[in-house]
Amino acid sequence: MSLKHRIYGFIFNVYNRFLKNKNKISFILDDRESFKDNFTYIEEEFKKHSPNFEFNYIIKNDVSLSNISTLASSRFIFLNDNFFPLAYMDISDKTKVIQLWHGSGAFKRFGYSSIDSSNRDLVNLIRKSSEKIDILSISSKNVLPYYREAFQIDEDKIFNFGIPRNDFYFNPSLDNIRNEILLRFQEKYPEIKDKKIILYAPTFREDVRYNNIFDYFDVDKFQKELGDEYSLIIRLHPRVFDYDKDNSISNKLSKLDNTIINCTDYENEQDLLLISDMLITDYSSIMIDFGLLRKPIIFYAYDLENYLNNERGFYLDYNKDLPGPIVENMDDLVGIIKDNNYDYDRLDKFLNYEFDYLDSNSSKRIVDYLLKQ
């Protein structure tokens, strides 16, 4: 177990004896800014109750004394990812720890479900950390068994309040928001005007042989077959570039013409989902959020057999339970886009399994519950 985690816990415990502020709320951030969105909606909900709350954003790998003392004096501590120093932190009865997680629903295995159970140190770290969590918010009772296993957490700590960031998709002004975002994109990329937008958002593979999407996604074919009707936005997983040793992916992205837009570094993923008319992905949980918009999703799994046999696996049956068709080559991908015959009943069945609430009140349910404690 990490010495760094133990030291963090020790310092926290010293401060925790003396400090406490009933209005202080801390959010522990991963280095990835895209994981911040759940916290934004929770903060907005707290502000509706009182202007006196103090909000603090702490990068989890920053072990500065000021950050640890802030955390130790907080009434509520919100997580969006694993935070292993918890295993060594003595949380007082006056503090509640809430895990929101950064993914919606259940799709790819994660946490305990995705590791080698013979790694006893990591297993114990997951369990000891989860013991300190008071509330784990999930999207549906159907996914509860998967989260219970992934976190090794007691069932009575799991609540189907929903996922805060998904409140966005049920905003009554969503059409106006979409139009404003789309107008900004059209001003920057006039080539996309009067075209439908397809977002291509593949995930990262542990088998790095398959991470260069340009070996499998033929952008020239896309342009020739679909370019008159569709524009393409590409958003790659950031970990892909950790293994792009020859810069082949980066070089290809830099040479795309203006009709294919690289939005890998675009900060707000929800903007991209909102303006897109269709999503192409593979094994990414982005499809769950996109499904809330009730727009077509196609799964381009060019390495399907290898992924199913060698990667971390799924909670669902990949070949049967997805909310859209699966294709394994570029010809079939182009063909199914041209067919334009999407099964919305299949999507609705998927959403009803993954979500108990299809509304804008997830943040409200969480905050209302906490303030009654």
Short mmCIF file of C-alpha atoms in Angstrom, two decimals:
data_model
loop_
_atom_site.label_atom_id
_atom_site.label_comp_id
_atom_site.label_asym_id
_atom_site.label_seq_id
_atom_site.Cartn_x
_atom_site.Cartn_y
_atom_site.Cartn_z
CA MET A 1 0.00 0.00 0.00
CA SER A 2 1.21 3.46 -0.86
CA LEU A 3 3.23 5.32 1.73
CA LYS A 4 1.89 8.52 0.20
CA HIS A 5 -1.68 7.48 1.05
CA ARG A 6 -0.68 6.71 4.64
CA ILE A 7 1.04 10.08 5.09
CA TYR A 8 -1.98 11.88 3.63
CA GLY A 9 -4.25 10.05 6.07
CA PHE A 10 -1.98 10.77 9.04
CA ILE A 11 -1.90 14.52 8.36
CA PHE A 12 -5.66 14.57 7.78
CA ASN A 13 -6.25 12.86 11.11
CA VAL A 14 -4.17 15.46 12.96
CA TYR A 15 -6.17 18.33 11.48
CA ASN A 16 -9.44 16.46 11.85
CA ARG A 17 -9.19 16.60 15.65
CA PHE A 18 -9.45 20.36 15.75
CA LEU A 19 -11.13 21.64 12.59
CA LYS A 20 -14.74 21.56 11.44
CA ASN A 21 -16.90 24.01 9.50
CA LYS A 22 -20.57 23.20 8.95
CA ASN A 23 -20.66 25.31 5.77
CA LYS A 24 -17.53 23.94 4.11
CA ILE A 25 -17.92 21.58 1.15
CA SER A 26 -14.96 19.98 -0.62
CA PHE A 27 -14.81 18.34 -4.03
CA ILE A 28 -11.87 16.04 -4.74
CA LEU A 29 -10.86 16.34 -8.37
CA ASP A 30 -9.01 13.92 -10.56
CA ASP A 31 -6.48 15.61 -12.83
CA ARG A 32 -9.06 15.29 -15.62
CA GLU A 33 -11.20 18.42 -15.82
CA SER A 34 -13.89 16.43 -17.62
CA PHE A 35 -14.64 14.69 -14.31
CA LYS A 36 -15.67 17.99 -12.70
CA ASP A 37 -19.18 18.18 -14.15
CA ASN A 38 -21.01 16.27 -11.39
CA PHE A 39 -19.56 18.67 -8.84
CA THR A 40 -20.75 21.72 -10.75
CA TYR A 41 -24.38 20.65 -10.51
CA ILE A 42 -24.08 19.75 -6.83
CA GLU A 43 -22.57 23.15 -6.07
CA GLU A 44 -25.41 24.91 -7.89
CA GLU A 45 -27.96 22.95 -5.88
CA PHE A 46 -26.34 23.82 -2.54
CA LYS A 47 -26.38 27.50 -3.51
CA LYS A 48 -30.16 27.31 -3.88
CA HIS A 49 -30.38 26.46 -0.17
CA SER A 50 -27.95 29.00 1.25
CA PRO A 51 -25.39 31.61 0.13
CA ASN A 52 -23.19 30.73 3.11
CA PHE A 53 -21.71 27.48 1.84
CA GLU A 54 -18.00 27.54 1.05
CA PHE A 55 -16.87 25.40 -1.89
CA ASN A 56 -13.37 24.01 -2.31
CA TYR A 57 -11.91 22.08 -5.24
CA ILE A 58 -8.94 19.91 -4.35
CA ILE A 59 -6.74 17.99 -6.80
CA LYS A 60 -6.41 14.54 -5.30
CA ASN A 61 -2.68 14.22 -6.01
CA ASP A 62 -1.91 17.59 -4.38
CA VAL A 63 -0.78 16.76 -0.85
CA SER A 64 -0.28 20.33 0.31
CA LEU A 65 -1.05 21.01 3.97
CA SER A 66 -3.60 23.68 3.05
CA ASN A 67 -5.58 21.22 0.95
CA ILE A 68 -5.52 18.52 3.61
CA SER A 69 -6.59 20.95 6.33
CA THR A 70 -9.43 22.18 4.11
CA LEU A 71 -10.58 18.62 3.60
CA ALA A 72 -10.36 17.83 7.31
CA SER A 73 -12.58 20.77 8.20
CA SER A 74 -15.29 19.98 5.64
CA ARG A 75 -18.84 18.97 6.42
CA PHE A 76 -19.29 17.23 3.07
CA ILE A 77 -16.58 15.60 0.94
CA PHE A 78 -17.55 14.69 -2.61
CA LEU A 79 -15.67 12.21 -4.78
CA ASN A 80 -15.90 11.51 -8.50
CA ASP A 81 -13.24 8.80 -8.68
CA ASN A 82 -11.16 6.57 -6.44
CA PHE A 83 -9.44 8.32 -3.53
CA PHE A 84 -7.28 5.80 -1.73
CA PRO A 85 -6.04 8.04 1.12
CA LEU A 86 -9.55 7.52 2.49
CA ALA A 87 -8.39 4.11 3.67
CA TYR A 88 -6.22 5.85 6.28
CA MET A 89 -8.45 8.80 7.14
CA ASP A 90 -10.50 8.86 10.34
CA ILE A 91 -13.73 10.52 9.21
CA SER A 92 -15.69 12.12 12.05
CA ASP A 93 -19.42 11.72 12.52
CA LYS A 94 -19.81 15.38 11.54
CA THR A 95 -18.48 14.73 8.03
CA LYS A 96 -20.22 12.87 5.21
CA VAL A 97 -18.33 11.37 2.27
CA ILE A 98 -20.32 11.10 -0.96
CA GLN A 99 -19.14 9.15 -3.99
CA LEU A 100 -20.76 10.32 -7.24
CA TRP A 101 -18.48 8.39 -9.63
CA HIS A 102 -17.72 9.75 -13.09
CA GLY A 103 -19.69 7.27 -15.16
CA SER A 104 -23.41 6.80 -15.60
CA GLY A 105 -25.13 3.44 -15.29
CA ALA A 106 -23.28 0.17 -15.73
CA PHE A 107 -21.38 -0.85 -18.83
CA LYS A 108 -17.65 -1.60 -18.54
CA ARG A 109 -16.39 -3.36 -15.43
CA PHE A 110 -14.48 -1.14 -13.02
CA GLY A 111 -13.03 -1.10 -9.53
CA TYR A 112 -12.85 -4.48 -7.81
CA SER A 113 -14.69 -6.05 -10.76
CA SER A 114 -11.85 -5.21 -13.15
CA ILE A 115 -8.74 -6.11 -11.14
CA ASP A 116 -6.88 -9.30 -10.40
CA SER A 117 -8.40 -10.47 -7.11
CA SER A 118 -5.07 -12.03 -6.16
CA ASN A 119 -3.69 -8.51 -5.75
CA ARG A 120 -4.54 -8.44 -2.06
CA ASP A 121 -3.03 -5.01 -1.39
CA LEU A 122 -5.25 -3.35 -4.00
CA VAL A 123 -8.32 -5.33 -2.92
CA ASN A 124 -7.82 -4.25 0.69
CA LEU A 125 -7.23 -0.65 -0.36
CA ILE A 126 -10.53 -0.60 -2.26
CA ARG A 127 -12.40 -2.11 0.67
CA LYS A 128 -10.86 0.13 3.32
CA SER A 129 -11.54 3.23 1.21
CA SER A 130 -15.15 2.25 0.59
CA GLU A 131 -15.72 1.78 4.32
CA LYS A 132 -15.37 5.56 4.69
CA ILE A 133 -18.04 6.34 2.05
CA ASP A 134 -21.42 7.28 3.51
CA ILE A 135 -23.37 7.61 0.27
CA LEU A 136 -22.79 6.16 -3.19
CA SER A 137 -25.24 7.65 -5.70
CA ILE A 138 -26.19 5.47 -8.67
CA SER A 139 -28.59 5.78 -11.58
CA SER A 140 -30.77 2.71 -11.08
CA LYS A 141 -31.55 -0.12 -8.70
CA ASN A 142 -30.74 -2.45 -11.60
CA VAL A 143 -27.07 -1.48 -11.48
CA LEU A 144 -26.78 -1.67 -7.68
CA PRO A 145 -25.20 -5.18 -7.62
CA TYR A 146 -22.45 -4.04 -9.98
CA TYR A 147 -21.57 -0.96 -7.91
CA ARG A 148 -21.71 -2.96 -4.70
CA GLU A 149 -19.14 -5.36 -6.16
CA ALA A 150 -16.98 -2.67 -7.80
CA PHE A 151 -16.65 -0.65 -4.59
CA GLN A 152 -16.90 -3.57 -2.15
CA ILE A 153 -19.40 -1.44 -0.27
CA ASP A 154 -22.40 -2.25 1.91
CA GLU A 155 -25.72 -2.11 0.09
CA ASP A 156 -27.30 0.23 2.65
CA LYS A 157 -24.86 2.96 1.56
CA ILE A 158 -26.04 2.86 -2.06
CA PHE A 159 -28.84 5.19 -3.15
CA ASN A 160 -30.45 5.53 -6.56
CA PHE A 161 -30.55 9.33 -6.47
CA GLY A 162 -29.19 9.61 -10.01
CA ILE A 163 -26.16 11.22 -11.64
CA PRO A 164 -25.96 15.01 -11.11
CA ARG A 165 -24.47 15.92 -14.48
CA ASN A 166 -27.36 14.21 -16.27
CA ASP A 167 -29.70 16.93 -14.97
CA PHE A 168 -28.36 18.91 -17.90
CA TYR A 169 -30.08 16.70 -20.46
CA PHE A 170 -33.51 17.45 -19.00
CA ASN A 171 -33.11 21.21 -18.84
CA PRO A 172 -36.32 22.76 -20.28
CA SER A 173 -34.12 25.24 -22.19
CA LEU A 174 -32.01 22.50 -23.77
CA ASP A 175 -33.02 23.32 -27.35
CA ASN A 176 -31.98 26.94 -26.89
CA ILE A 177 -28.69 25.87 -25.30
CA ARG A 178 -28.02 23.54 -28.22
CA ASN A 179 -28.72 26.26 -30.77
CA GLU A 180 -26.33 28.66 -29.03
CA ILE A 181 -23.53 26.08 -28.91
CA LEU A 182 -24.14 25.01 -32.50
CA LEU A 183 -24.01 28.62 -33.68
CA ARG A 184 -20.60 29.05 -32.04
CA PHE A 185 -19.33 25.92 -33.78
CA GLN A 186 -20.69 27.03 -37.13
CA GLU A 187 -18.97 30.40 -36.78
CA LYS A 188 -15.67 28.67 -36.08
CA TYR A 189 -16.20 25.87 -38.61
CA PRO A 190 -18.47 27.24 -41.36
CA GLU A 191 -18.03 24.00 -43.34
CA ILE A 192 -20.41 22.19 -40.96
CA LYS A 193 -23.33 24.52 -41.60
CA ASP A 194 -26.41 22.79 -43.07
CA LYS A 195 -24.93 19.36 -42.33
CA LYS A 196 -25.72 16.77 -39.71
CA ILE A 197 -22.97 16.18 -37.18
CA ILE A 198 -21.57 12.78 -36.22
CA LEU A 199 -19.43 12.52 -33.10
CA TYR A 200 -16.81 9.75 -33.21
CA ALA A 201 -15.64 9.05 -29.65
CA PRO A 202 -13.71 5.77 -29.32
CA THR A 203 -12.23 4.64 -26.03
CA PHE A 204 -8.72 3.62 -25.01
CA ARG A 205 -7.48 0.05 -25.36
CA GLU A 206 -5.03 -1.66 -23.05
CA ASP A 207 -3.89 -3.52 -26.17
CA VAL A 208 -2.21 -0.50 -27.74
CA ARG A 209 -2.08 -2.12 -31.19
CA TYR A 210 -5.66 -0.99 -31.68
CA ASN A 211 -5.44 2.56 -30.34
CA ASN A 212 -4.61 4.28 -33.63
CA ILE A 213 -8.14 4.71 -34.93
CA PHE A 214 -6.86 5.92 -38.29
CA ASP A 215 -5.73 2.37 -39.03
CA TYR A 216 -9.40 1.37 -38.92
CA PHE A 217 -11.48 4.51 -39.49
CA ASP A 218 -11.03 5.64 -43.09
CA VAL A 219 -11.62 9.40 -43.03
CA ASP A 220 -11.28 9.60 -46.82
CA LYS A 221 -14.01 7.01 -47.27
CA PHE A 222 -16.20 8.87 -44.79
CA GLN A 223 -15.75 12.07 -46.77
CA LYS A 224 -16.43 10.42 -50.11
CA GLU A 225 -19.50 8.44 -49.02
CA LEU A 226 -21.04 10.72 -46.38
CA GLY A 227 -19.35 14.11 -46.57
CA ASP A 228 -22.13 15.83 -48.50
CA GLU A 229 -24.63 15.18 -45.70
CA TYR A 230 -22.50 14.78 -42.56
CA SER A 231 -19.65 16.51 -40.78
CA LEU A 232 -17.47 14.52 -38.38
CA ILE A 233 -16.22 15.50 -34.92
CA ILE A 234 -13.46 13.30 -33.51
CA ARG A 235 -12.87 13.08 -29.75
CA LEU A 236 -10.17 10.65 -28.67
CA HIS A 237 -9.51 9.31 -25.18
CA PRO A 238 -6.58 11.25 -23.65
CA ARG A 239 -4.73 8.06 -22.69
CA VAL A 240 -4.32 7.20 -26.36
CA PHE A 241 -1.57 9.80 -26.59
CA ASP A 242 0.43 8.20 -23.78
CA TYR A 243 1.27 5.43 -26.26
CA ASP A 244 1.53 7.53 -29.43
CA LYS A 245 5.32 7.27 -29.38
CA ASP A 246 5.81 8.06 -33.06
CA ASN A 247 3.18 10.83 -32.99
CA SER A 248 1.31 9.11 -35.80
CA ILE A 249 -2.09 9.87 -34.24
CA SER A 250 -1.21 13.47 -33.43
CA ASN A 251 0.17 14.03 -36.93
CA LYS A 252 -2.95 12.61 -38.54
CA LEU A 253 -5.20 14.81 -36.40
CA SER A 254 -3.21 17.90 -37.34
CA LYS A 255 -3.66 17.18 -41.05
CA LEU A 256 -7.44 16.78 -41.05
CA ASP A 257 -9.26 19.24 -43.28
CA ASN A 258 -11.88 21.62 -41.91
CA THR A 259 -14.78 19.27 -42.57
CA ILE A 260 -13.45 16.88 -39.91
CA ILE A 261 -13.06 18.57 -36.55
CA ASN A 262 -10.68 17.39 -33.83
CA CYS A 263 -12.35 18.09 -30.47
CA THR A 264 -10.15 15.83 -28.36
CA ASP A 265 -9.09 18.80 -26.22
CA TYR A 266 -12.50 20.47 -26.14
CA GLU A 267 -13.28 20.97 -22.46
CA ASN A 268 -17.04 20.42 -22.27
CA GLU A 269 -18.03 16.97 -23.49
CA GLN A 270 -21.72 17.73 -22.96
CA ASP A 271 -21.55 20.46 -25.61
CA LEU A 272 -20.35 17.92 -28.15
CA LEU A 273 -23.06 15.42 -27.27
CA LEU A 274 -25.70 18.10 -27.50
CA ILE A 275 -24.84 19.39 -30.98
CA SER A 276 -24.23 15.94 -32.48
CA ASP A 277 -26.98 14.14 -34.38
CA MET A 278 -25.38 10.72 -34.07
CA LEU A 279 -22.67 9.03 -31.99
CA ILE A 280 -20.16 6.47 -33.19
CA THR A 281 -18.30 4.80 -30.34
CA ASP A 282 -17.06 1.34 -29.41
CA TYR A 283 -16.70 0.45 -25.72
CA SER A 284 -17.01 3.92 -24.19
CA SER A 285 -19.52 4.75 -21.48
CA ILE A 286 -20.13 8.03 -23.29
CA MET A 287 -22.93 6.19 -25.05
CA ILE A 288 -25.01 6.10 -21.84
CA ASP A 289 -25.09 9.89 -21.54
CA PHE A 290 -25.69 10.32 -25.26
CA GLY A 291 -28.61 7.91 -25.06
CA LEU A 292 -30.41 10.35 -22.77
CA LEU A 293 -30.72 12.65 -25.79
CA ARG A 294 -32.52 9.87 -27.70
CA LYS A 295 -30.30 10.13 -30.75
CA PRO A 296 -28.79 7.25 -32.78
CA ILE A 297 -25.73 5.40 -31.49
CA ILE A 298 -23.60 3.06 -33.62
CA PHE A 299 -20.93 0.81 -32.14
CA TYR A 300 -17.90 0.54 -34.42
CA ALA A 301 -16.00 -2.33 -32.79
CA TYR A 302 -13.24 -3.07 -35.29
CA ASP A 303 -11.37 -5.18 -32.73
CA LEU A 304 -14.40 -6.81 -31.12
CA GLU A 305 -13.09 -10.35 -30.68
CA ASN A 306 -9.78 -9.20 -29.23
CA TYR A 307 -11.46 -6.71 -26.89
CA LEU A 308 -13.99 -9.22 -25.57
CA ASN A 309 -11.27 -11.81 -24.96
CA ASN A 310 -8.53 -9.63 -23.50
CA GLU A 311 -9.85 -6.39 -22.01
CA ARG A 312 -11.61 -5.80 -18.68
CA GLY A 313 -15.07 -6.93 -19.78
CA PHE A 314 -18.63 -5.68 -19.35
CA TYR A 315 -21.52 -5.93 -16.93
CA LEU A 316 -23.86 -6.21 -19.92
CA ASP A 317 -23.86 -8.63 -22.84
CA TYR A 318 -22.09 -6.54 -25.47
CA ASN A 319 -23.66 -8.39 -28.37
CA LYS A 320 -27.24 -8.28 -27.05
CA ASP A 321 -27.83 -5.38 -24.65
CA LEU A 322 -26.48 -2.29 -26.40
CA PRO A 323 -28.82 0.50 -27.52
CA GLY A 324 -27.65 0.41 -31.13
CA PRO A 325 -26.17 -1.75 -33.90
CA ILE A 326 -22.62 -3.15 -33.87
CA VAL A 327 -20.41 -3.05 -36.97
CA GLU A 328 -16.83 -4.26 -37.37
CA ASN A 329 -15.62 -2.68 -40.60
CA MET A 330 -15.79 0.63 -42.42
CA ASP A 331 -18.05 -0.59 -45.23
CA ASP A 332 -20.72 -1.73 -42.78
CA LEU A 333 -20.38 1.49 -40.80
CA VAL A 334 -21.00 3.63 -43.87
CA GLY A 335 -23.86 1.38 -44.92
CA ILE A 336 -25.72 1.56 -41.62
CA ILE A 337 -25.38 5.35 -41.49
CA LYS A 338 -26.86 5.57 -44.99
CA ASP A 339 -29.72 3.23 -44.06
CA ASN A 340 -30.82 5.67 -41.34
CA ASN A 341 -33.13 3.09 -39.73
CA TYR A 342 -32.50 3.40 -36.02
CA ASP A 343 -34.39 1.29 -33.45
CA TYR A 344 -35.58 3.76 -30.80
CA ASP A 345 -37.50 1.06 -28.91
CA ARG A 346 -34.18 -0.66 -28.29
CA LEU A 347 -32.76 2.59 -26.94
CA ASP A 348 -35.74 3.16 -24.64
CA LYS A 349 -35.41 -0.36 -23.23
CA PHE A 350 -31.76 0.35 -22.47
CA LEU A 351 -32.50 3.69 -20.79
CA ASN A 352 -35.26 2.20 -18.64
CA TYR A 353 -32.78 -0.39 -17.38
CA GLU A 354 -29.95 2.06 -16.68
CA PHE A 355 -32.04 4.86 -15.12
CA ASP A 356 -34.79 4.96 -12.50
CA TYR A 357 -35.28 8.69 -13.03
CA LEU A 358 -35.28 10.44 -16.39
CA ASP A 359 -35.52 13.95 -14.98
CA SER A 360 -33.48 16.98 -13.91
CA ASN A 361 -33.62 16.32 -10.15
CA SER A 362 -30.64 14.07 -9.39
CA SER A 363 -28.66 16.88 -7.74
CA LYS A 364 -31.72 17.95 -5.78
CA ARG A 365 -32.33 14.44 -4.43
CA ILE A 366 -28.73 14.20 -3.24
CA VAL A 367 -28.53 17.63 -1.61
CA ASP A 368 -31.98 17.42 -0.03
CA TYR A 369 -31.04 14.10 1.56
CA LEU A 370 -27.72 15.43 2.87
CA LEU A 371 -29.19 18.55 4.43
CA LYS A 372 -31.72 16.46 6.34
CA GLN A 373 -28.96 14.43 7.99
#
